[in-house]
PDB file of C-alpha atoms in Angstrom:
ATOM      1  CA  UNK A   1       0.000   0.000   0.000  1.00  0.00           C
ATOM      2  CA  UNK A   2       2.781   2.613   0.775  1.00  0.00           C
ATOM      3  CA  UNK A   3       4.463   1.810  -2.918  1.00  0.00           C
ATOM      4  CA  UNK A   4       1.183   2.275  -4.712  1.00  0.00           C
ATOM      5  CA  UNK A   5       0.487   5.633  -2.536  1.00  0.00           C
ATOM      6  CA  UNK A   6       4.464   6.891  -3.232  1.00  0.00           C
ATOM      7  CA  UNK A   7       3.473   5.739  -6.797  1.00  0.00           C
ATOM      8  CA  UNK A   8       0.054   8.169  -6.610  1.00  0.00           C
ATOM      9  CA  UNK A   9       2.443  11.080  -5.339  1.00  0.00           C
ATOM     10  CA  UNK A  10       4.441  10.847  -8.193  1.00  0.00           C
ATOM     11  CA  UNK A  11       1.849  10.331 -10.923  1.00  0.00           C
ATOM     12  CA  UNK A  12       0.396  11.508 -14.011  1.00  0.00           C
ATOM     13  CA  UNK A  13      -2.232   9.785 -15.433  1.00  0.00           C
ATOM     14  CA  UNK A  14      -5.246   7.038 -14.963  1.00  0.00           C
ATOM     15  CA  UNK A  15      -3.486   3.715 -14.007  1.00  0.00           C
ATOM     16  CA  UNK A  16      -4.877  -0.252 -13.180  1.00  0.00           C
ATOM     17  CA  UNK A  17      -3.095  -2.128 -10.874  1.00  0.00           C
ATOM     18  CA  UNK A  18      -3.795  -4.912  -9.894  1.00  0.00           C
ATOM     19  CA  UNK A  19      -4.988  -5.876  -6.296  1.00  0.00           C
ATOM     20  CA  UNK A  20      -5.114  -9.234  -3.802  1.00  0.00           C
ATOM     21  CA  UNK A  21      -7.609  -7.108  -1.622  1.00  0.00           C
ATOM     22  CA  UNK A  22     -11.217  -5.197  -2.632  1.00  0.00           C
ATOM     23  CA  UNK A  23     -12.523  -3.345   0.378  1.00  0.00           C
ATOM     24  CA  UNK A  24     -15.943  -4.108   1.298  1.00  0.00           C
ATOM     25  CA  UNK A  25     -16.246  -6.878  -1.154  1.00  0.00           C
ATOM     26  CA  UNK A  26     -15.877 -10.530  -1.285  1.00  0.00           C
ATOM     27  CA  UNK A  27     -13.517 -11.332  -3.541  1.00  0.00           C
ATOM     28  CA  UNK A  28     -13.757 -15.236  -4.331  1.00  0.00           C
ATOM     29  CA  UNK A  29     -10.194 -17.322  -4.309  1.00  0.00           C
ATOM     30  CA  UNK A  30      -8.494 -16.918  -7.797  1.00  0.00           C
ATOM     31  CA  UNK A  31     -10.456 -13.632  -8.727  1.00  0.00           C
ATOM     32  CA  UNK A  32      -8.436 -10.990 -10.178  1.00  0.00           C
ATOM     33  CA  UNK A  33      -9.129  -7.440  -8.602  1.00  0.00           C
ATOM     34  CA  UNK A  34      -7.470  -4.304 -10.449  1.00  0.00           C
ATOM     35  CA  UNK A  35      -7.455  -0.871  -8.383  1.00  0.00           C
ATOM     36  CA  UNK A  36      -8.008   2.175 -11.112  1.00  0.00           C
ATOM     37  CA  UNK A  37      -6.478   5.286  -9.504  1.00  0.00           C
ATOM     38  CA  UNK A  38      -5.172   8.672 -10.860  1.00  0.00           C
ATOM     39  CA  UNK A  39      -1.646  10.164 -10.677  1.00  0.00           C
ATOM     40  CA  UNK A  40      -2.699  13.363 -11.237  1.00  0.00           C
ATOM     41  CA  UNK A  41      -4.281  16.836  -9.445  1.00  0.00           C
ATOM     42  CA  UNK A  42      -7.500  15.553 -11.372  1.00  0.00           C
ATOM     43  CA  UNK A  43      -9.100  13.599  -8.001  1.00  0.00           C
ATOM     44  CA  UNK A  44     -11.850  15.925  -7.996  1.00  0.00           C
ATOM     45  CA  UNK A  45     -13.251  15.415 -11.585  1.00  0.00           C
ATOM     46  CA  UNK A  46     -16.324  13.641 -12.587  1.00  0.00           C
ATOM     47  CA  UNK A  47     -15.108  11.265 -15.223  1.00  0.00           C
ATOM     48  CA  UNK A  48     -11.876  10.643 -12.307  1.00  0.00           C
ATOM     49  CA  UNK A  49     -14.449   9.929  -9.795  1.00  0.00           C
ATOM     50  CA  UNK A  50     -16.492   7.488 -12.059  1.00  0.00           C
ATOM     51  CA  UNK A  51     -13.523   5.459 -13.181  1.00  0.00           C
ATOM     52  CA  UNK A  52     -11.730   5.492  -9.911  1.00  0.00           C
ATOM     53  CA  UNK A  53     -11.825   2.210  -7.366  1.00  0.00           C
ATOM     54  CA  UNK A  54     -11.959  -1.131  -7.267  1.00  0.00           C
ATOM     55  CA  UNK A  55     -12.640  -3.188 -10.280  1.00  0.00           C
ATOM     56  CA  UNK A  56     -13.683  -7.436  -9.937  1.00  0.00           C
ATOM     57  CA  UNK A  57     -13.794 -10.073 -11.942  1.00  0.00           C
ATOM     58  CA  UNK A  58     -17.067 -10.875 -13.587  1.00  0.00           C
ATOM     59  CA  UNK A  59     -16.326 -13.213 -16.491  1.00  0.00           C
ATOM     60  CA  UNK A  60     -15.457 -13.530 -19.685  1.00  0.00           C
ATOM     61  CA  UNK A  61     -16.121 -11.141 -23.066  1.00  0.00           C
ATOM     62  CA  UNK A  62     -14.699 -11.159 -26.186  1.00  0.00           C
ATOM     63  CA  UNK A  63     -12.130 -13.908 -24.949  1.00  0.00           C
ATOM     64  CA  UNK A  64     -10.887 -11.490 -22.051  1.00  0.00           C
ATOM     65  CA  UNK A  65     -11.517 -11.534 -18.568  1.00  0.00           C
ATOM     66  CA  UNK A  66     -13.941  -8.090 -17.637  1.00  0.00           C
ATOM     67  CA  UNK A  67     -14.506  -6.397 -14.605  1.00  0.00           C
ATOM     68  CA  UNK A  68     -16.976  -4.419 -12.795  1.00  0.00           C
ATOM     69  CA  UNK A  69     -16.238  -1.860 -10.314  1.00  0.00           C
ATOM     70  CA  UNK A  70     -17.179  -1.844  -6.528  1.00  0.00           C
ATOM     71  CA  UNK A  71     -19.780   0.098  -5.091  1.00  0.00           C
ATOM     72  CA  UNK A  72     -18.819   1.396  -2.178  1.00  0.00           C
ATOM     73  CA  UNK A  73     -21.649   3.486   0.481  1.00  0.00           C
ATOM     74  CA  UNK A  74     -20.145   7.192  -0.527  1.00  0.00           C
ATOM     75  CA  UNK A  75     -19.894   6.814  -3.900  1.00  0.00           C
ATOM     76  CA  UNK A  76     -22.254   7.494  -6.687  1.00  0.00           C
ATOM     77  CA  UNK A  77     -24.707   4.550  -7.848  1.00  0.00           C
ATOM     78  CA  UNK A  78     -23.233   4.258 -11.453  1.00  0.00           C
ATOM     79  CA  UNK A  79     -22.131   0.971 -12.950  1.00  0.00           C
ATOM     80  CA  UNK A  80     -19.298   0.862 -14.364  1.00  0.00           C
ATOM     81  CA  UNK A  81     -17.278  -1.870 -16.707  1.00  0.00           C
ATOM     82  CA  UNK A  82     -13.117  -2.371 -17.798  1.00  0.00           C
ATOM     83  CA  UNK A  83     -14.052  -4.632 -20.845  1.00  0.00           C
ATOM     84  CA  UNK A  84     -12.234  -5.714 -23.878  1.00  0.00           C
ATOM     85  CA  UNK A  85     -14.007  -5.614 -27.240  1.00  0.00           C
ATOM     86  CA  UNK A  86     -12.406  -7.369 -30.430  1.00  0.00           C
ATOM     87  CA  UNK A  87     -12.534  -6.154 -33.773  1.00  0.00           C
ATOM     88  CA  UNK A  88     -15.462  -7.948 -34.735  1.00  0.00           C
ATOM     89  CA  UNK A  89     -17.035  -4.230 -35.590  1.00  0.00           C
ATOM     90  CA  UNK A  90     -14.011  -3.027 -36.963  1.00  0.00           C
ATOM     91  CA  UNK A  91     -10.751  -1.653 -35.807  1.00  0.00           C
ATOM     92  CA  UNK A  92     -11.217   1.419 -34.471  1.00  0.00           C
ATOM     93  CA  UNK A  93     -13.611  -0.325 -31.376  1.00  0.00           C
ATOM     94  CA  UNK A  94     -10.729  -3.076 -30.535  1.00  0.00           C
ATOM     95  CA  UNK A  95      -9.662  -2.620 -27.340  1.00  0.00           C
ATOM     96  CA  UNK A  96      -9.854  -2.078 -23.396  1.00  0.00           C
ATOM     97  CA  UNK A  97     -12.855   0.035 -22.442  1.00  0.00           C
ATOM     98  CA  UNK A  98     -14.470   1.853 -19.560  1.00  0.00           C
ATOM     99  CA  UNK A  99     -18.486   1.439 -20.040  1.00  0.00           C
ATOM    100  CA  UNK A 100     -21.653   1.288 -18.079  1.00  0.00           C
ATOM    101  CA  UNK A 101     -22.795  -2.102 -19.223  1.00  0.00           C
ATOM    102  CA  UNK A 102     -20.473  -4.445 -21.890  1.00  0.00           C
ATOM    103  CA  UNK A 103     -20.853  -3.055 -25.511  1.00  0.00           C
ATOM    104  CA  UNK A 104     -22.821  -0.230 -24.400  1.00  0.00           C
ATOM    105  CA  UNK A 105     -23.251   3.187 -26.258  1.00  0.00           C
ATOM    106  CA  UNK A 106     -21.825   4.977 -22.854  1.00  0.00           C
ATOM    107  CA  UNK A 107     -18.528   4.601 -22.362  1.00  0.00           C
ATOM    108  CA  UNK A 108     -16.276   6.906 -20.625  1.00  0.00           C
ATOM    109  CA  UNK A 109     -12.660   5.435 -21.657  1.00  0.00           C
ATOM    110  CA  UNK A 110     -10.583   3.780 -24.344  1.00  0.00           C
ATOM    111  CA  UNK A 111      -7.452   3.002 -25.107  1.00  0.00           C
ATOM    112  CA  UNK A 112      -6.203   0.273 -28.222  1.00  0.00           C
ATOM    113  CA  UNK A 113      -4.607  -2.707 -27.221  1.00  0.00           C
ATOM    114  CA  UNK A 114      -5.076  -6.330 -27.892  1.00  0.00           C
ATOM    115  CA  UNK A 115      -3.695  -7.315 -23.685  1.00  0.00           C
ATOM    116  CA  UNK A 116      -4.785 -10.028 -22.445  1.00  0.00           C
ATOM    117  CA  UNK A 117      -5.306  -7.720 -19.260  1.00  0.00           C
ATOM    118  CA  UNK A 118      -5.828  -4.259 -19.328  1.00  0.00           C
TER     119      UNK A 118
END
């Protein structure tokens, strides 16, 4: 925890890291967590406070493991989704995405890469 807080001092950007612990959740054996957090002066931002937290794993789309973030009491009832989507509706939409249900029309964050992880 003090590495990935050093890290947050020094930051500059949106990260996922992944994470043996979700607060406030039970995480089952063998499921992957990843903690999104920013690296910036940005804390206070909607689209930072959407994507921010604690993401778990939900299953399987596209041939990638996806991920739906924690709900914790203070924060805002939103769901949100780290996804991958393949090029099966072209190349431009291949990739890891941030979403409020899988293949939705809202989506809040994308970035190309064919990862097996995000």
């Amino acid at each position: 925890q003090q590495q990935q807080w050093q890290q947050h001092q020094q930051g500059s950007q949106v990260r996922a890291a992944a994470s043996s612990q979700v607060q406030g959740t039970s995480v089952k054996p063998g499921q992957e967590t990843y903690m999104v957090f920013s690296r910036t002066q940005d804390a206070d931002e909607v689209i930072t406070k959407t994507l921010a937290g604690d993401y778990v794993e939900q299953g399987m789309n596209h041939g990638r493991k996806y991920y739906k973030k924690t709900l914790l009491p203070t924060s805002d009832p939103v769901d949100v989704y780290l996804y991958y989507w393949d090029a099966r509706d072209g190349a431009p939409f291949e990739g890891w995405w941030f979403g409020n249900k899988l293949g939705g029309t809202q989506v809040w964050s994308h970035v190309v890469s064919k990862g097996m992880v995000p």
